[in-house]
Amino acid sequence: MSAIQSHPKSRRLEAGTDVSTVQVDWIRIQSIRRDGGTQSRACLDPETLETYRRSLNEGEQFPPVTLFYDGESYWLADGFHRVKAHEVAERKEIAAEVKAGTRRDAILYSAGANATHGLRRSNADKRRVVETLLDDPEWRQWSDREIAARCHVSHPFVGQLRQERQGRKGEPAAPDVSEPSPRLAQRGGKTYTVDVSNIGGSLSSRTRNRHQKPSPAAPLVSVEPPTVKKGETWLLGRRHRLFCGNQSSRKLQALLPAEITLLLLFPSTSEEWLPSLPLEAQSVLAFYSQHLGEIHLETLRNIIYNSLSGTTDAEDTVVMLNLPDPSSFLLIEEMDCSSFCAEPDPSRCREALAAWAVTGQPIHKL
């Protein structure tokens, strides 16, 4: 499929036009279909719509929306807020990237839209897109990891929803290991059948002592956390300590244990790439990006979760320097590990306490 350079005077596509190309064009809003189940969000956000409307009236240019054209209809796949804002602002046309495809192509594309741009997806949005694929006779046969990749969520989140849906239908919450249900995955344009009968077997020796806990995906929390100040140390539950300060602090050094199973380092600047502390860790993960704060949280959670599940056992000790994801404690708790974490930003520490509150376990300032 070739790409055509976009330009403001490009022609308007009409029904019957050759759909073997993709191009950016100006499309009449009234001709865009929004009724085919291609909306990936649980609902439109009124505040975002009003912000977009004002920006349009002030002359701001928006990125083109994404449409799939099947020869008769334009199916909106990404840009529902933008289209609605243009409509409210009484605009007749909108810039769009037009792709060749059907309504189902638009639904599948929409499932992964807004993961890295636009209004941040809510838990309800993520649940909606996963359930859309699980409702489909074809897509539900895909593996949890394949659906997670399409929807840009974690595979434990998909597995949890799959089990919930099986339970509501009166079916067993987990598949029979002796006769596992087939799962499908796509790689390089080809579809493969995945054998799920031995999933988790390679880690059984490391996870045998762990207790079953909910999925590590953090739910939304509406708890008012306490105020956190620099230099303070907080105890979360009975085995997690959060220090509000830099990793080089002597106070943090005094808290650290002699043996560290896993060191997770997320430096905020390139100068912090290697820890200044003389840490003796059995395993180390160091992750740095100039755009760390913009990376999709589900991606970070997968990185942390996989590191924990592959290198630790129950009762092991984890040290984390900086908290790109305030719900990291939930992942560590899910692995039955203890932790010592340092985060210099008091507001992010406060977010971590709010995330921890969902466990119902106590929070104390030491």
Coordinates of C-alpha atoms in Angstrom, one line a residue:
M1 CA 0.0 0.0 0.0
S2 CA 1.6 3.3 -1.1
A3 CA 1.3 6.6 0.7
I4 CA 0.3 9.9 -1.0
Q5 CA 1.8 13.1 0.2
S6 CA -0.9 15.2 2.0
H7 CA -1.7 18.7 0.9
P8 CA -4.5 21.2 1.6
K9 CA -5.9 21.1 -1.9
S10 CA -6.1 17.3 -2.2
R11 CA -9.3 16.1 -3.8
R12 CA -12.3 14.8 -1.8
L13 CA -12.8 11.1 -2.1
E14 CA -16.2 10.0 -3.3
A15 CA -17.9 6.6 -3.2
G16 CA -16.4 4.2 -5.7
T17 CA -13.0 5.7 -5.5
D18 CA -10.0 3.4 -5.8
V19 CA -9.1 2.4 -2.2
S20 CA -5.7 0.9 -2.8
T21 CA -3.9 4.0 -1.5
V22 CA -3.7 5.9 1.8
Q23 CA -3.8 9.7 1.8
V24 CA -4.6 12.7 3.9
D25 CA -7.7 14.5 2.6
W26 CA -10.5 16.8 3.6
I27 CA -13.6 14.8 4.2
R28 CA -17.2 16.1 4.8
I29 CA -18.1 15.4 8.5
Q30 CA -21.6 14.3 7.6
S31 CA -20.2 11.5 5.5
I32 CA -18.1 10.0 8.4
R33 CA -19.6 6.9 10.0
R34 CA -19.5 6.9 13.8
D35 CA -22.2 4.2 14.3
G36 CA -20.3 1.0 13.6
G37 CA -18.9 0.2 17.1
T38 CA -15.5 1.7 16.2
Q39 CA -15.4 4.0 19.2
S40 CA -12.8 2.7 21.6
R41 CA -13.6 5.1 24.5
A42 CA -16.3 4.4 27.0
C43 CA -17.6 8.0 26.5
L44 CA -16.5 11.4 25.2
D45 CA -15.0 13.9 27.7
P46 CA -17.0 17.2 27.7
E47 CA -14.0 19.2 29.0
T48 CA -11.8 17.9 26.2
L49 CA -14.4 18.7 23.6
E50 CA -14.7 22.3 24.9
T51 CA -10.9 22.7 24.9
Y52 CA -10.7 21.4 21.3
R53 CA -13.6 23.7 20.2
R54 CA -11.9 26.8 21.7
S55 CA -8.6 25.8 20.1
L56 CA -10.3 25.4 16.7
N57 CA -11.9 28.9 17.0
E58 CA -8.5 30.3 17.8
G59 CA -7.0 28.9 14.6
E60 CA -5.2 25.9 15.9
Q61 CA -4.5 23.1 13.4
F62 CA -5.3 19.5 14.6
P63 CA -3.7 16.3 13.4
P64 CA -5.8 14.4 10.8
V65 CA -8.3 11.8 12.1
T66 CA -8.0 8.3 10.9
L67 CA -10.7 6.8 8.6
F68 CA -11.1 3.4 6.9
Y69 CA -12.9 3.5 3.5
D70 CA -14.5 0.4 2.2
G71 CA -15.6 1.8 -1.2
E72 CA -18.9 3.1 0.3
S73 CA -18.4 4.3 3.8
Y74 CA -15.8 6.2 5.8
W75 CA -15.5 4.5 9.2
L76 CA -14.0 6.6 12.0
A77 CA -11.2 4.8 13.8
D78 CA -9.3 7.5 15.7
G79 CA -10.3 11.1 16.4
F80 CA -13.8 11.0 17.9
H81 CA -13.1 14.0 20.1
R82 CA -11.7 15.9 17.1
V83 CA -14.6 15.1 14.8
K84 CA -17.2 16.1 17.5
A85 CA -15.4 19.3 18.3
H86 CA -15.3 20.2 14.6
E87 CA -19.0 19.5 14.4
V88 CA -19.8 21.6 17.5
A89 CA -17.6 24.4 16.0
E90 CA -19.8 24.2 12.9
R91 CA -17.0 23.0 10.6
K92 CA -18.2 21.2 7.5
E93 CA -14.9 19.3 6.8
I94 CA -12.1 17.7 8.6
A95 CA -8.6 16.6 7.7
A96 CA -8.3 12.8 7.6
E97 CA -5.9 10.1 6.8
V98 CA -7.9 7.7 4.7
K99 CA -6.9 4.0 4.8
A100 CA -8.3 1.2 2.7
G101 CA -10.3 -1.2 4.9
T102 CA -13.6 -2.3 6.4
R103 CA -15.5 -1.5 9.5
R104 CA -13.7 -4.4 11.3
D105 CA -10.4 -2.9 10.3
A106 CA -11.4 0.3 11.9
I107 CA -12.5 -1.4 15.1
L108 CA -9.2 -3.2 15.4
Y109 CA -7.2 -0.1 14.7
S110 CA -9.3 1.9 17.2
A111 CA -8.5 -0.7 19.9
G112 CA -4.9 0.5 20.1
A113 CA -5.6 4.2 19.4
N114 CA -5.0 6.9 22.1
A115 CA -2.6 4.7 24.0
T116 CA 0.2 7.2 23.3
H117 CA -1.7 10.4 22.2
G118 CA -4.8 12.4 22.9
L119 CA -6.8 12.3 26.1
R120 CA -5.3 9.6 28.4
R121 CA -7.3 6.4 28.4
S122 CA -9.3 5.5 31.5
N123 CA -9.6 2.0 32.9
A124 CA -13.1 2.0 31.5
D125 CA -11.6 2.8 28.0
K126 CA -9.1 -0.1 28.3
R127 CA -11.7 -2.5 29.5
R128 CA -14.0 -1.5 26.6
V129 CA -11.5 -2.2 23.9
V130 CA -10.4 -5.6 25.4
E131 CA -14.0 -6.7 25.8
T132 CA -14.7 -5.7 22.2
L133 CA -12.1 -8.1 21.0
L134 CA -13.2 -10.8 23.5
D135 CA -16.8 -10.4 22.2
D136 CA -15.8 -11.2 18.6
P137 CA -15.8 -14.9 17.6
E138 CA -12.5 -14.6 15.7
W139 CA -10.6 -12.2 17.9
R140 CA -11.4 -14.0 21.1
Q141 CA -9.4 -16.9 19.8
W142 CA -6.2 -14.8 19.9
S143 CA -3.8 -15.3 22.8
D144 CA -4.0 -12.9 25.8
R145 CA -0.6 -11.4 24.7
E146 CA -1.9 -10.9 21.1
I147 CA -5.0 -9.1 22.3
A148 CA -2.9 -7.1 24.8
A149 CA -0.5 -6.0 22.0
R150 CA -3.4 -4.9 19.9
C151 CA -5.1 -2.9 22.7
H152 CA -1.8 -1.7 24.3
V153 CA -2.6 -3.1 27.7
S154 CA -0.9 -5.7 29.9
H155 CA -1.6 -9.4 29.1
P156 CA -2.6 -10.1 32.8
F157 CA -5.3 -7.5 32.4
V158 CA -6.6 -9.4 29.3
G159 CA -6.5 -12.7 31.1
Q160 CA -8.4 -11.3 34.1
L161 CA -11.2 -10.0 31.8
R162 CA -11.3 -13.3 29.9
Q163 CA -11.8 -15.2 33.2
E164 CA -14.4 -12.7 34.4
R165 CA -16.4 -13.2 31.2
Q166 CA -16.1 -17.0 31.4
G167 CA -17.4 -16.8 35.0
R168 CA -20.4 -14.7 34.1
K169 CA -21.4 -17.3 31.4
G170 CA -21.3 -20.1 34.0
E171 CA -18.1 -21.5 32.5
P172 CA -15.0 -22.5 34.5
A173 CA -12.9 -19.4 35.5
A174 CA -9.8 -21.1 34.1
P175 CA -9.3 -23.4 31.2
D176 CA -8.9 -27.2 31.8
V177 CA -5.2 -27.8 31.7
S178 CA -5.8 -31.3 30.2
E179 CA -7.7 -29.9 27.3
P180 CA -6.6 -26.2 26.9
S181 CA -8.5 -23.9 24.6
P182 CA -6.5 -22.9 21.5
R183 CA -5.1 -19.4 21.2
L184 CA -4.2 -17.6 18.0
A185 CA -1.4 -15.1 17.5
Q186 CA -0.3 -13.2 14.4
R187 CA 3.3 -12.6 13.4
G188 CA 4.5 -11.2 10.0
G189 CA 1.0 -11.4 8.6
K190 CA 0.6 -15.1 9.4
T191 CA -1.7 -16.7 12.0
Y192 CA -0.3 -19.3 14.4
T193 CA -1.9 -21.6 16.9
V194 CA -0.4 -21.1 20.4
D195 CA -0.1 -24.0 22.8
V196 CA -1.2 -22.6 26.2
S197 CA -1.0 -25.9 28.1
N198 CA 2.5 -25.2 29.5
I199 CA 2.3 -21.4 30.0
G200 CA 4.1 -20.6 33.2
G201 CA 5.9 -23.9 33.4
S202 CA 9.3 -22.4 32.9
L203 CA 8.9 -20.1 35.9
S204 CA 7.3 -22.7 38.2
S205 CA 10.5 -23.2 40.2
R206 CA 10.7 -19.5 40.9
T207 CA 7.0 -18.8 41.5
R208 CA 6.1 -21.9 43.6
N209 CA 6.1 -19.9 46.8
R210 CA 4.0 -17.0 45.6
H211 CA 0.4 -16.5 46.6
Q212 CA -2.3 -15.9 44.1
K213 CA -3.2 -12.2 43.9
P214 CA -5.2 -10.0 41.6
S215 CA -3.8 -8.7 38.3
P216 CA -1.1 -6.1 38.7
A217 CA -2.9 -3.6 36.6
A218 CA -3.7 -0.8 39.0
P219 CA -7.3 0.4 39.3
L220 CA -8.4 4.0 39.6
V221 CA -8.2 5.2 43.2
S222 CA -10.3 7.9 44.8
V223 CA -8.5 8.1 48.1
E224 CA -7.1 11.3 49.5
P225 CA -3.5 10.4 50.4
P226 CA -1.4 12.2 53.1
T227 CA 1.0 15.0 52.2
V228 CA 4.6 13.8 51.7
K229 CA 7.7 16.0 52.3
K230 CA 11.2 15.4 51.2
G231 CA 13.3 13.4 53.7
E232 CA 10.3 11.4 54.9
T233 CA 10.2 7.6 54.9
W234 CA 6.8 5.8 54.6
L235 CA 6.0 2.2 55.4
L236 CA 3.4 0.6 53.1
G237 CA 1.9 -2.5 54.7
R238 CA 4.6 -4.4 56.5
R239 CA 7.3 -4.8 54.0
H240 CA 7.6 -1.8 51.6
R241 CA 9.4 1.4 52.4
L242 CA 9.2 4.6 50.3
F243 CA 11.8 7.3 50.8
C244 CA 11.1 10.7 49.5
G245 CA 14.5 11.9 48.4
N246 CA 17.4 11.3 46.0
Q247 CA 19.1 8.0 45.6
S248 CA 22.4 9.4 47.0
S249 CA 20.9 10.3 50.3
R250 CA 22.6 8.8 53.4
K251 CA 19.2 8.2 54.9
L252 CA 18.3 5.9 52.1
Q253 CA 21.6 4.1 52.3
A254 CA 20.8 3.4 56.0
L255 CA 17.5 1.8 54.9
L256 CA 18.9 -0.5 52.3
P257 CA 19.4 -4.2 53.1
A258 CA 22.6 -6.1 52.7
E259 CA 21.2 -8.4 50.0
I260 CA 19.3 -7.1 47.0
T261 CA 17.7 -9.6 44.6
L262 CA 16.7 -7.0 42.0
L263 CA 17.7 -3.4 41.5
L264 CA 15.3 -1.4 39.3
L265 CA 16.8 1.9 38.2
F266 CA 14.8 4.6 36.3
P267 CA 17.1 7.6 36.1
S268 CA 15.5 11.0 35.3
T269 CA 18.6 12.4 33.7
S270 CA 21.5 10.9 31.8
E271 CA 23.9 11.8 34.6
E272 CA 22.0 9.3 36.9
W273 CA 22.5 6.4 34.4
L274 CA 24.5 4.4 36.9
P275 CA 23.7 4.4 40.7
S276 CA 26.2 6.2 42.9
L277 CA 25.4 3.8 45.7
P278 CA 27.6 0.7 46.2
L279 CA 24.7 -1.7 45.7
E280 CA 25.3 -5.5 45.6
A281 CA 22.4 -6.7 43.5
Q282 CA 21.9 -10.1 42.0
S283 CA 20.0 -8.6 39.0
V284 CA 19.8 -5.0 37.7
L285 CA 17.5 -3.4 35.3
A286 CA 18.4 0.2 34.3
F287 CA 15.9 2.0 32.0
Y288 CA 16.5 5.6 30.8
S289 CA 14.5 7.7 28.3
Q290 CA 14.3 11.4 27.7
H291 CA 10.6 10.8 27.4
L292 CA 10.1 8.5 30.4
G293 CA 7.2 10.5 31.7
E294 CA 5.4 10.1 28.4
I295 CA 5.8 6.3 28.0
H296 CA 2.6 4.4 28.2
L297 CA 2.2 3.1 31.8
E298 CA 1.1 -0.4 30.6
T299 CA 4.4 -0.7 28.8
L300 CA 6.4 0.2 31.9
R301 CA 4.3 -2.2 34.1
N302 CA 5.0 -5.0 31.7
I303 CA 8.7 -4.2 31.9
I304 CA 8.7 -4.2 35.7
Y305 CA 6.3 -7.2 36.0
N306 CA 8.4 -9.3 33.7
S307 CA 11.6 -8.4 35.5
L308 CA 10.1 -9.3 38.8
S309 CA 8.6 -12.6 37.7
G310 CA 11.8 -13.7 35.9
T311 CA 14.3 -12.9 38.6
T312 CA 12.7 -13.0 42.0
D313 CA 11.0 -15.5 44.3
A314 CA 8.7 -14.9 47.3
E315 CA 10.2 -12.9 50.1
D316 CA 13.0 -11.5 48.0
T317 CA 14.1 -7.9 48.2
V318 CA 13.6 -5.3 45.5
V319 CA 15.2 -1.8 45.4
M320 CA 13.7 0.7 43.0
L321 CA 15.3 4.1 42.4
N322 CA 12.8 6.6 41.0
L323 CA 9.1 5.7 40.4
P324 CA 8.0 6.3 36.8
D325 CA 4.8 4.4 37.7
P326 CA 3.3 5.2 41.2
S327 CA 1.6 1.8 41.3
S328 CA 4.9 -0.1 41.2
F329 CA 4.4 -1.2 44.8
L330 CA 1.3 -3.2 43.7
L331 CA 3.4 -5.1 41.2
I332 CA 6.1 -5.9 43.9
E333 CA 3.4 -6.8 46.4
E334 CA 1.8 -9.2 43.9
M335 CA 5.1 -11.0 43.6
D336 CA 5.3 -11.4 47.4
C337 CA 8.5 -9.4 47.6
S338 CA 9.6 -6.6 49.9
S339 CA 10.9 -3.3 48.6
F340 CA 12.9 -0.2 49.3
C341 CA 12.1 2.7 46.9
A342 CA 13.4 6.2 46.5
E343 CA 11.6 9.0 44.7
P344 CA 12.7 12.6 44.9
D345 CA 9.3 14.1 43.8
P346 CA 6.9 14.5 46.8
S347 CA 3.9 14.7 44.5
R348 CA 4.8 11.3 42.9
C349 CA 5.3 9.8 46.3
R350 CA 1.9 11.0 47.3
E351 CA 0.5 9.3 44.1
A352 CA 2.2 6.1 45.2
L353 CA 0.5 6.2 48.6
A354 CA -2.8 6.8 46.9
A355 CA -2.2 3.8 44.6
W356 CA -1.3 1.6 47.6
A357 CA -4.5 2.6 49.4
V358 CA -6.4 0.2 47.1
T359 CA -4.8 -2.8 49.0
G360 CA -6.5 -1.8 52.2
Q361 CA -3.2 -2.2 54.1
P362 CA -1.9 0.5 56.4
I363 CA 0.3 3.4 55.6
H364 CA 2.6 4.9 58.3
K365 CA 5.2 7.6 58.3
L366 CA 8.4 6.3 60.0

